PDB file of C-alpha atoms in Angstrom:
ATOM      1  CA  MET A   1     133.408 -20.391   7.983  1.00 57.00           C
ATOM      2  CA  ASN A   2     133.567 -19.595   4.286  1.00 56.00           C
ATOM      3  CA  PHE A   3     131.996 -21.702   1.576  1.00 57.00           C
ATOM      4  CA  TRP A   4     133.001 -20.764  -1.972  1.00 53.00           C
ATOM      5  CA  LEU A   5     130.366 -20.937  -4.655  1.00 55.00           C
ATOM      6  CA  SER A   6     132.131 -21.378  -7.956  1.00 51.00           C
ATOM      7  CA  PRO A   7     131.776 -20.297 -10.699  1.00 45.00           C
ATOM      8  CA  ALA A   8     129.791 -17.265  -9.506  1.00 60.00           C
ATOM      9  CA  THR A   9     132.759 -16.126  -7.344  1.00 83.00           C
ATOM     10  CA  LEU A  10     130.475 -15.878  -4.355  1.00 90.00           C
ATOM     11  CA  HIS A  11     131.058 -17.356  -0.953  1.00 92.00           C
ATOM     12  CA  VAL A  12     128.872 -17.948   2.104  1.00 94.00           C
ATOM     13  CA  GLU A  13     129.793 -16.616   5.510  1.00 94.00           C
ATOM     14  CA  PRO A  14     128.035 -15.546   8.711  1.00 95.00           C
ATOM     15  CA  ALA A  15     126.202 -12.237   8.467  1.00 97.00           C
ATOM     16  CA  ARG A  16     127.669  -9.193  10.179  1.00 96.00           C
ATOM     17  CA  PRO A  17     125.702  -6.494  12.029  1.00 95.00           C
ATOM     18  CA  GLY A  18     126.221  -4.073   9.133  1.00 95.00           C
ATOM     19  CA  ASP A  19     124.448  -6.506   6.768  1.00 97.00           C
ATOM     20  CA  ALA A  20     121.027  -6.018   8.417  1.00 97.00           C
ATOM     21  CA  GLU A  21     119.941  -3.201   6.068  1.00 97.00           C
ATOM     22  CA  THR A  22     120.711  -5.181   2.897  1.00 97.00           C
ATOM     23  CA  ILE A  23     119.173  -8.353   4.310  1.00 97.00           C
ATOM     24  CA  ALA A  24     115.968  -6.483   5.226  1.00 97.00           C
ATOM     25  CA  ARG A  25     115.784  -5.051   1.691  1.00 96.00           C
ATOM     26  CA  LEU A  26     116.212  -8.490   0.113  1.00 96.00           C
ATOM     27  CA  HIS A  27     113.603  -9.966   2.430  1.00 95.00           C
ATOM     28  CA  ALA A  28     111.111  -7.200   1.582  1.00 93.00           C
ATOM     29  CA  GLU A  29     111.666  -7.828  -2.146  1.00 91.00           C
ATOM     30  CA  GLY A  30     110.874 -11.519  -1.757  1.00 85.00           C
ATOM     31  CA  PHE A  31     108.062 -11.534   0.795  1.00 84.00           C
ATOM     32  CA  TYR A  32     104.802  -9.639   1.211  1.00 78.00           C
ATOM     33  CA  ARG A  33     105.583  -8.783   4.815  1.00 79.00           C
ATOM     34  CA  GLY A  34     109.296  -8.103   5.053  1.00 81.00           C
ATOM     35  CA  TRP A  35     111.046  -7.809   8.375  1.00 90.00           C
ATOM     36  CA  THR A  36     112.794  -4.620   9.484  1.00 92.00           C
ATOM     37  CA  ARG A  37     116.483  -3.839   9.672  1.00 95.00           C
ATOM     38  CA  GLU A  38     116.156  -3.799  13.463  1.00 96.00           C
ATOM     39  CA  GLU A  39     114.635  -7.275  13.513  1.00 95.00           C
ATOM     40  CA  PHE A  40     117.442  -8.667  11.364  1.00 96.00           C
ATOM     41  CA  ALA A  41     120.066  -6.861  13.446  1.00 96.00           C
ATOM     42  CA  ALA A  42     118.661  -8.583  16.552  1.00 95.00           C
ATOM     43  CA  TYR A  43     118.704 -11.988  14.831  1.00 95.00           C
ATOM     44  CA  ILE A  44     122.286 -11.481  13.652  1.00 96.00           C
ATOM     45  CA  ALA A  45     123.397 -10.467  17.158  1.00 94.00           C
ATOM     46  CA  GLY A  46     121.422 -13.196  18.922  1.00 89.00           C
ATOM     47  CA  ASP A  47     122.178 -16.781  19.763  1.00 86.00           C
ATOM     48  CA  GLY A  48     120.271 -19.610  18.148  1.00 88.00           C
ATOM     49  CA  THR A  49     119.350 -17.746  14.931  1.00 93.00           C
ATOM     50  CA  PRO A  50     122.433 -17.783  12.701  1.00 94.00           C
ATOM     51  CA  VAL A  51     122.185 -15.751   9.516  1.00 96.00           C
ATOM     52  CA  TYR A  52     124.413 -16.530   6.531  1.00 96.00           C
ATOM     53  CA  VAL A  53     125.047 -14.403   3.460  1.00 96.00           C
ATOM     54  CA  ALA A  54     126.199 -15.277  -0.047  1.00 95.00           C
ATOM     55  CA  CYS A  55     128.470 -12.427  -1.084  1.00 94.00           C
ATOM     56  CA  ASP A  56     131.388 -11.534  -3.332  1.00 91.00           C
ATOM     57  CA  ALA A  57     134.858 -10.416  -2.260  1.00 87.00           C
ATOM     58  CA  ARG A  58     133.619  -6.807  -1.942  1.00 89.00           C
ATOM     59  CA  ARG A  59     130.782  -7.998   0.300  1.00 90.00           C
ATOM     60  CA  HIS A  60     127.969  -7.362  -2.167  1.00 94.00           C
ATOM     61  CA  ILE A  61     125.247  -9.658  -0.854  1.00 96.00           C
ATOM     62  CA  ALA A  62     123.501 -11.860  -3.421  1.00 96.00           C
ATOM     63  CA  GLY A  63     121.313 -13.710  -0.922  1.00 96.00           C
ATOM     64  CA  PHE A  64     120.927 -14.816   2.677  1.00 97.00           C
ATOM     65  CA  ALA A  65     119.422 -17.553   4.824  1.00 97.00           C
ATOM     66  CA  MET A  66     118.477 -17.661   8.492  1.00 97.00           C
ATOM     67  CA  LEU A  67     118.105 -20.668  10.778  1.00 97.00           C
ATOM     68  CA  ARG A  68     116.659 -21.320  14.222  1.00 96.00           C
ATOM     69  CA  HIS A  69     118.235 -24.062  16.297  1.00 94.00           C
ATOM     70  CA  LEU A  70     115.743 -26.240  18.172  1.00 91.00           C
ATOM     71  CA  GLY A  71     117.937 -28.949  19.700  1.00 89.00           C
ATOM     72  CA  GLU A  72     118.007 -31.912  17.334  1.00 95.00           C
ATOM     73  CA  GLU A  73     115.991 -29.945  14.797  1.00 96.00           C
ATOM     74  CA  VAL A  74     116.814 -26.773  12.963  1.00 97.00           C
ATOM     75  CA  GLU A  75     114.308 -24.611  11.135  1.00 97.00           C
ATOM     76  CA  LEU A  76     114.997 -22.662   7.980  1.00 98.00           C
ATOM     77  CA  ILE A  77     113.303 -19.421   9.007  1.00 96.00           C
ATOM     78  CA  THR A  78     113.803 -17.555   5.742  1.00 96.00           C
ATOM     79  CA  ILE A  79     115.910 -17.453   2.612  1.00 97.00           C
ATOM     80  CA  ALA A  80     115.982 -14.802  -0.103  1.00 96.00           C
ATOM     81  CA  VAL A  81     118.068 -14.113  -3.197  1.00 95.00           C
ATOM     82  CA  ASP A  82     118.552 -10.739  -4.863  1.00 95.00           C
ATOM     83  CA  ARG A  83     116.483 -10.498  -8.060  1.00 94.00           C
ATOM     84  CA  LYS A  84     119.556 -10.120 -10.268  1.00 93.00           C
ATOM     85  CA  TRP A  85     121.044 -13.326  -8.810  1.00 92.00           C
ATOM     86  CA  ARG A  86     117.952 -15.512  -9.097  1.00 91.00           C
ATOM     87  CA  LYS A  87     118.069 -18.644 -11.276  1.00 89.00           C
ATOM     88  CA  LYS A  88     121.868 -18.736 -10.943  1.00 91.00           C
ATOM     89  CA  GLY A  89     122.128 -21.363  -8.192  1.00 91.00           C
ATOM     90  CA  VAL A  90     122.574 -18.999  -5.234  1.00 93.00           C
ATOM     91  CA  GLY A  91     119.671 -20.494  -3.262  1.00 93.00           C
ATOM     92  CA  LEU A  92     120.954 -24.011  -3.857  1.00 94.00           C
ATOM     93  CA  MET A  93     124.461 -23.074  -2.773  1.00 92.00           C
ATOM     94  CA  LEU A  94     123.183 -21.273   0.341  1.00 95.00           C
ATOM     95  CA  MET A  95     121.263 -24.399   1.312  1.00 95.00           C
ATOM     96  CA  ARG A  96     124.269 -26.649   0.738  1.00 94.00           C
ATOM     97  CA  ALA A  97     126.408 -24.317   2.844  1.00 93.00           C
ATOM     98  CA  LEU A  98     123.822 -24.519   5.638  1.00 95.00           C
ATOM     99  CA  PHE A  99     123.906 -28.314   5.531  1.00 95.00           C
ATOM    100  CA  GLU A 100     127.706 -28.194   5.747  1.00 92.00           C
ATOM    101  CA  ALA A 101     127.610 -25.749   8.667  1.00 91.00           C
ATOM    102  CA  LEU A 102     125.204 -28.027  10.538  1.00 93.00           C
ATOM    103  CA  LEU A 103     127.427 -31.125  10.341  1.00 90.00           C
ATOM    104  CA  MET A 104     129.040 -30.375  13.686  1.00 87.00           C
ATOM    105  CA  SER A 105     125.795 -29.322  15.394  1.00 91.00           C
ATOM    106  CA  PRO A 106     123.366 -31.543  17.311  1.00 93.00           C
ATOM    107  CA  ALA A 107     120.733 -30.942  14.591  1.00 94.00           C
ATOM    108  CA  ARG A 108     119.575 -34.115  12.846  1.00 96.00           C
ATOM    109  CA  ARG A 109     116.638 -32.745  10.862  1.00 97.00           C
ATOM    110  CA  MET A 110     115.798 -29.496   9.093  1.00 98.00           C
ATOM    111  CA  LEU A 111     112.264 -28.154   8.899  1.00 98.00           C
ATOM    112  CA  LEU A 112     110.834 -25.365   6.765  1.00 98.00           C
ATOM    113  CA  GLU A 113     107.572 -23.856   5.610  1.00 96.00           C
ATOM    114  CA  VAL A 114     106.977 -22.706   2.044  1.00 96.00           C
ATOM    115  CA  ALA A 115     103.965 -21.204   0.313  1.00 93.00           C
ATOM    116  CA  ALA A 116     102.132 -23.882  -1.666  1.00 94.00           C
ATOM    117  CA  ASP A 117     102.199 -21.642  -4.752  1.00 91.00           C
ATOM    118  CA  ASN A 118     105.969 -20.999  -4.627  1.00 91.00           C
ATOM    119  CA  ALA A 119     106.916 -23.419  -7.401  1.00 92.00           C
ATOM    120  CA  ALA A 120     110.583 -22.374  -7.581  1.00 90.00           C
ATOM    121  CA  ALA A 121     111.146 -22.935  -3.856  1.00 93.00           C
ATOM    122  CA  LEU A 122     109.284 -26.246  -3.915  1.00 96.00           C
ATOM    123  CA  ARG A 123     111.524 -27.432  -6.775  1.00 94.00           C
ATOM    124  CA  LEU A 124     114.651 -26.366  -4.867  1.00 94.00           C
ATOM    125  CA  TYR A 125     113.594 -28.108  -1.670  1.00 97.00           C
ATOM    126  CA  GLY A 126     112.569 -31.243  -3.541  1.00 96.00           C
ATOM    127  CA  LYS A 127     115.972 -31.329  -5.251  1.00 95.00           C
ATOM    128  CA  LEU A 128     117.579 -31.127  -1.809  1.00 96.00           C
ATOM    129  CA  GLY A 129     115.643 -34.092  -0.417  1.00 97.00           C
ATOM    130  CA  PHE A 130     112.907 -32.332   1.553  1.00 98.00           C
ATOM    131  CA  HIS A 131     109.518 -34.024   1.755  1.00 98.00           C
ATOM    132  CA  LYS A 132     106.101 -32.772   2.814  1.00 98.00           C
ATOM    133  CA  ILE A 133     105.106 -33.579   6.382  1.00 98.00           C
ATOM    134  CA  GLY A 134     102.071 -31.307   6.691  1.00 97.00           C
ATOM    135  CA  GLU A 135     100.433 -28.065   5.736  1.00 96.00           C
ATOM    136  CA  ARG A 136      99.018 -24.952   7.386  1.00 93.00           C
ATOM    137  CA  LYS A 137      95.975 -23.585   5.613  1.00 93.00           C
ATOM    138  CA  GLY A 138      95.740 -19.802   5.467  1.00 87.00           C
ATOM    139  CA  TYR A 139      99.217 -19.343   6.957  1.00 87.00           C
ATOM    140  CA  TYR A 140     100.748 -16.713   4.639  1.00 83.00           C
ATOM    141  CA  PRO A 141      99.039 -13.362   4.111  1.00 78.00           C
ATOM    142  CA  ARG A 142      98.878 -12.061   0.538  1.00 80.00           C
ATOM    143  CA  PRO A 143      98.593  -8.484  -0.750  1.00 79.00           C
ATOM    144  CA  ASP A 144      95.076  -9.139  -2.071  1.00 81.00           C
ATOM    145  CA  GLY A 145      93.927 -10.367   1.346  1.00 79.00           C
ATOM    146  CA  THR A 146      93.615 -14.044   0.414  1.00 85.00           C
ATOM    147  CA  PRO A 147      95.736 -16.306   2.602  1.00 88.00           C
ATOM    148  CA  ALA A 148      98.083 -18.916   1.138  1.00 89.00           C
ATOM    149  CA  THR A 149      98.680 -22.416   2.445  1.00 93.00           C
ATOM    150  CA  ALA A 150     102.107 -23.240   3.854  1.00 95.00           C
ATOM    151  CA  ILE A 151     103.624 -26.622   3.065  1.00 97.00           C
ATOM    152  CA  VAL A 152     105.649 -27.939   5.997  1.00 98.00           C
ATOM    153  CA  MET A 153     108.692 -29.900   4.825  1.00 98.00           C
ATOM    154  CA  ALA A 154     111.512 -31.815   6.505  1.00 98.00           C
ATOM    155  CA  ARG A 155     114.850 -33.342   5.567  1.00 97.00           C
ATOM    156  CA  ASP A 156     117.181 -35.541   7.606  1.00 97.00           C
ATOM    157  CA  LEU A 157     120.644 -34.071   8.003  1.00 95.00           C
ATOM    158  CA  GLY A 158     122.438 -37.378   8.301  1.00 78.00           C
TER     159      GLY A 158
END
């Protein structure tokens, strides 16, 4: 599966075991508690948690997304874009590639959680048709010790 993301000359494809180090670095840049290379290597190798990367022809990774299949539902576990690629549509294209990849799966709805103060992510998910179905107070830890609320969102896949 390859999804081309013009005009950035990036494409989306399944992650490979050798991508775990870069994916862990990107995750740590975007989240207070990043996951380790070993954790991502296990997800990449495992069943039920597909990881996709947006990369160029030389396999420089601009971003990634990871799913968890739950029967007729699929959860967006995490998504992160390299700082130098942010605000260039990489997150949007990763999400669209995920939707395309899920067309032949049994999944009928996608779920996700996002920090209530993550305005950029909330805009992206709203643009993609997600709507709020709940919230989890104090769900995300923050560096200063104050917890952030998670907004739980869902979108039908068709």
